[in-house]
Amino acid sequence: MTLGEEIASLRDAFEQGAGELGFADTAWLFVERVAELRGEPGVVALRDLLGQTFPTLHFVASRYLSGGRREPVDVSEVAELLRGTRRVLIVGLEAAHLDALVLALPRETRIGLLTYRLLPVDWDRVLSNHPGRVEAVDLTVFQTWAGARSAILTFTYGRRAERVYVLPAFARISGADVRTQFRDLIGWDVLGGVPAVYPRWLIELPASELTRLVEPAHMEP
Amino acid sequence: MPPHHPKHRRHRAEHFPSSELDRALASVVPDPSDRAFILRCVLEEGPAHHRGASFAILRALSLAIERLGAPSKDLSAIPTTPLAIRLPPHLAQTAEDNVYPIGLPMRALREALGDAELEAAAVDALCDGPAHHALANAMMLWLVEAILSRVETSDEGPAE
Amino acid sequence: MTAPALLIGILVLTLALQAWLARRRLLVVLTGAGTSVLVCALYGLGDSRALLADVPWDVLVLLVSLGLLSEIFVEARLFAVLAVRAAHASRASARGMILIFGVGMYVVSALMNNLTALLLVLPVVLVLFRVVGVTQRQAAWTLGTLVVACNLGGAATPIGDFPAILLLSRGSMGFVDYLSRALPATAAALVVVISIAVLSQRSGGRPGAAKPLGPSLSLSLVRELYRNVRLDRRLAGPVAGAFAAMMVAWVLLPASGAVGPELVAWLGVVLALAVRPALGERLIRQRIDVEAVLFLLALFVMVVAVRRSGVFGDIGRALIALPLSPAAQLVLFLLLAGLLTGVFSAGPAMAALLEVAAILAQELPPNVVYVSLALAVCAGSSLFLTAATAGPLAQSLTERAALRDRDGEPILFGFRQFVPVGLVCFAVIEVTAIGYALLGIATSE
């Protein structure tokens, strides 16, 4: 099997990871493992063969090839913004960020995870990583999490001018009515830039749809 | 309001300067995060003509308070009607913490209307509709209460 | 028409219909059971109260108790932790997965509810398939071997699965008597089945070749998917202790004593549930497999009705009257038992066949008859995917995973894909059953 065939055969694997770990988290996992086992040519193949289908992978592979490496998740600003919040409804899934947030928030803050995703997800498995701490929240009842001390937190994937890239799930729940039911609608950028290829799987929204946007220290233009 | 960290951005264009309103609201809603939530709903959500009209009236009322200058009485004793966050009825029953951090003050309303039926109808009208509308109504009534309180204080003359 | 003919007709028709209309099987068996009671009442064979009094409720108590015990271990995340460890031990290779997961499922099924175990272990296997890439042949053999390993594990101990539980609760055999005979026999069959399955797969890469990406990435992915999943030791520890105490009681208490195995299970599980009372209450309210209980209850009612008509006795006596040696009669019985189980599935077949076996056991060593029957039923439940409950579960989980091979063709695990695996495994286990029977008869003479 050639390197190209070997990399192309990882499509389903990436989709599996993206569903339950998140697009950015899985991209870093794949880039790091492929770099370890196949070196730079492997990462180039990953970017060129799977990057068109998974733009976050394209972004992460490109960043890796230009010397960038995965940085530890900095949860301090998000935790500060959420201080005093009783309920946080997470929209989207990024495992490393979710893990960090769960550790950073006080026990009395309830954390819900919206169980809506375009990719197949074993939600029991996802939640079993945070037993008793993260609750499944169905799309049909997410407004039971509304309140004057409630916030929605969604992961974002780069910003171009005043437009941010988010998962379609956020658009499903951020209607005009919902915006006044939650104290804050916070975006947390997990990528640090916008993928160069067509942002499949993501949708573009005005950044003003968010009340706050937390971005990494180094944002690519 | 949480500290404005350089790495997190407040994105909704701030067309209306809200610091005076924030100050005017502080005696009624002590928590800055709560005030930020209320002001966002009133000044940043809903149609532009509502946002503009609400801002203009609220600012004029807060200006009146500033001009009166006299110290206000303690407003916390004024009875209020809670302002519910509007949720689908079947979800509202199970939701917790589903009232806004500001209620509808009732003292001025009672004095002005003087009739229980009229008062009930007025409360319905003031609380109904989208959140930005109901919250603006509540804010306006609180500012009216503050004005009346200052007027009463100045009528009574300086405290001995 | 006579009552025996009517009752046996209802039984056979119901069993055939429930196998054919698997998705309506509860409705089918409850209708069959109700009709059987009506026939008994009309022909003076007994009313519903009398028939229900003959139902072996102790078997149902054992099944519910052991099911709840498995659920506590699920809550302690035991199966997820074991599955992840198995994934790493297998190195995500085709042969490694068959070997490690096959042996793992055998051990787990020997002690606990194999459906629960499969429900939690299979997702890990399917993730590995999806990530490493899988061929139709590999999927069929790996998943098929897991289903058969579940069946063999269930037959290995008296608490593993319904047929063995039935033997234990009826007092047909003691705990240790069954265990000491069935465990080696099923283990031997497992070795043969796994060896054949392993040999059916291509070996890994050449020595010295670059480490393949798929397996390596899949293991990293599995590690991440279960990154925070830890065994809840504070729950698992005391519950394992209660389970160990139950095992000791089953081994030491006489089969015919006042404290039967079902009471041991009942008290043991209540004790285990009390470790975390809120959780225990929730498990009792929400996790008891009512479907399985109702299905078996309906089967028991039908079998009780047929027994009252005397048909089983007639079949047993006809078998004994055949001009064959007792050993040949037993071999014939075992072959029929295997095939009938293949068609009607393990629960119904065992419930009916045990009545006939009791008559054969009057002529032959009872332990030989019962253990070889349990093995033959195990063989039959491995013949077709529909014959054991683990099969349809594996099928639906695989369908949901929507796997594809390298050419984009969907990977299926249904009746047809299981046939080659099933035929081989049926042959292996049936030969084991017959071999065990002949050896047992020879050594007892």
XYZ file of C-alpha atoms in Angstrom, chain B residues 15-84:
70
model
C -24.230 51.576 19.035
C -25.597 52.895 22.269
C -23.319 53.999 25.083
C -24.632 52.097 28.050
C -22.459 53.265 30.928
C -25.004 55.856 32.185
C -27.779 53.299 32.045
C -25.597 50.779 33.808
C -24.973 53.306 36.552
C -28.647 54.192 36.812
C -29.556 50.527 37.122
C -26.936 49.747 39.775
C -29.132 50.589 42.742
C -31.791 48.150 41.576
C -29.621 45.374 40.108
C -26.391 45.227 42.101
C -24.697 42.396 40.131
C -22.772 43.803 37.132
C -23.250 40.558 35.158
C -27.001 40.805 35.661
C -26.998 44.416 34.485
C -24.946 43.460 31.444
C -27.509 40.754 30.597
C -30.451 43.165 30.942
C -28.755 45.902 28.925
C -27.804 43.433 26.201
C -31.398 42.301 25.881
C -32.690 45.890 25.750
C -30.020 47.557 23.623
C -28.660 44.748 21.459
C -31.547 42.374 20.822
C -34.774 42.896 18.926
C -35.514 45.239 16.022
C -33.467 48.401 15.556
C -36.393 50.768 16.078
C -37.155 49.179 19.437
C -33.526 49.331 20.527
C -33.273 52.959 19.459
C -36.532 53.998 21.104
C -35.748 52.165 24.339
C -32.307 53.714 24.521
C -33.621 57.237 23.914
C -36.322 57.049 26.580
C -34.118 55.295 29.130
C -31.320 57.771 28.591
C -33.735 60.692 28.987
C -35.031 59.197 32.231
C -31.519 58.625 33.547
C -30.693 62.234 32.634
C -33.663 63.363 34.703
C -32.287 61.406 37.641
C -28.892 63.019 37.210
C -30.454 66.476 37.044
C -32.563 65.922 40.156
C -29.394 65.151 42.015
C -31.151 64.509 45.327
C -30.329 61.210 46.995
C -32.777 58.422 46.361
C -34.609 56.548 49.063
C -33.914 52.841 49.360
C -35.740 51.323 46.390
C -35.368 47.734 47.579
C -38.543 48.008 49.666
C -40.689 48.568 46.579
C -42.817 45.506 45.821
C -42.082 43.897 42.447
C -43.694 41.492 40.042
C -41.173 38.949 38.732
C -40.441 39.075 35.029
C -40.349 35.519 33.686
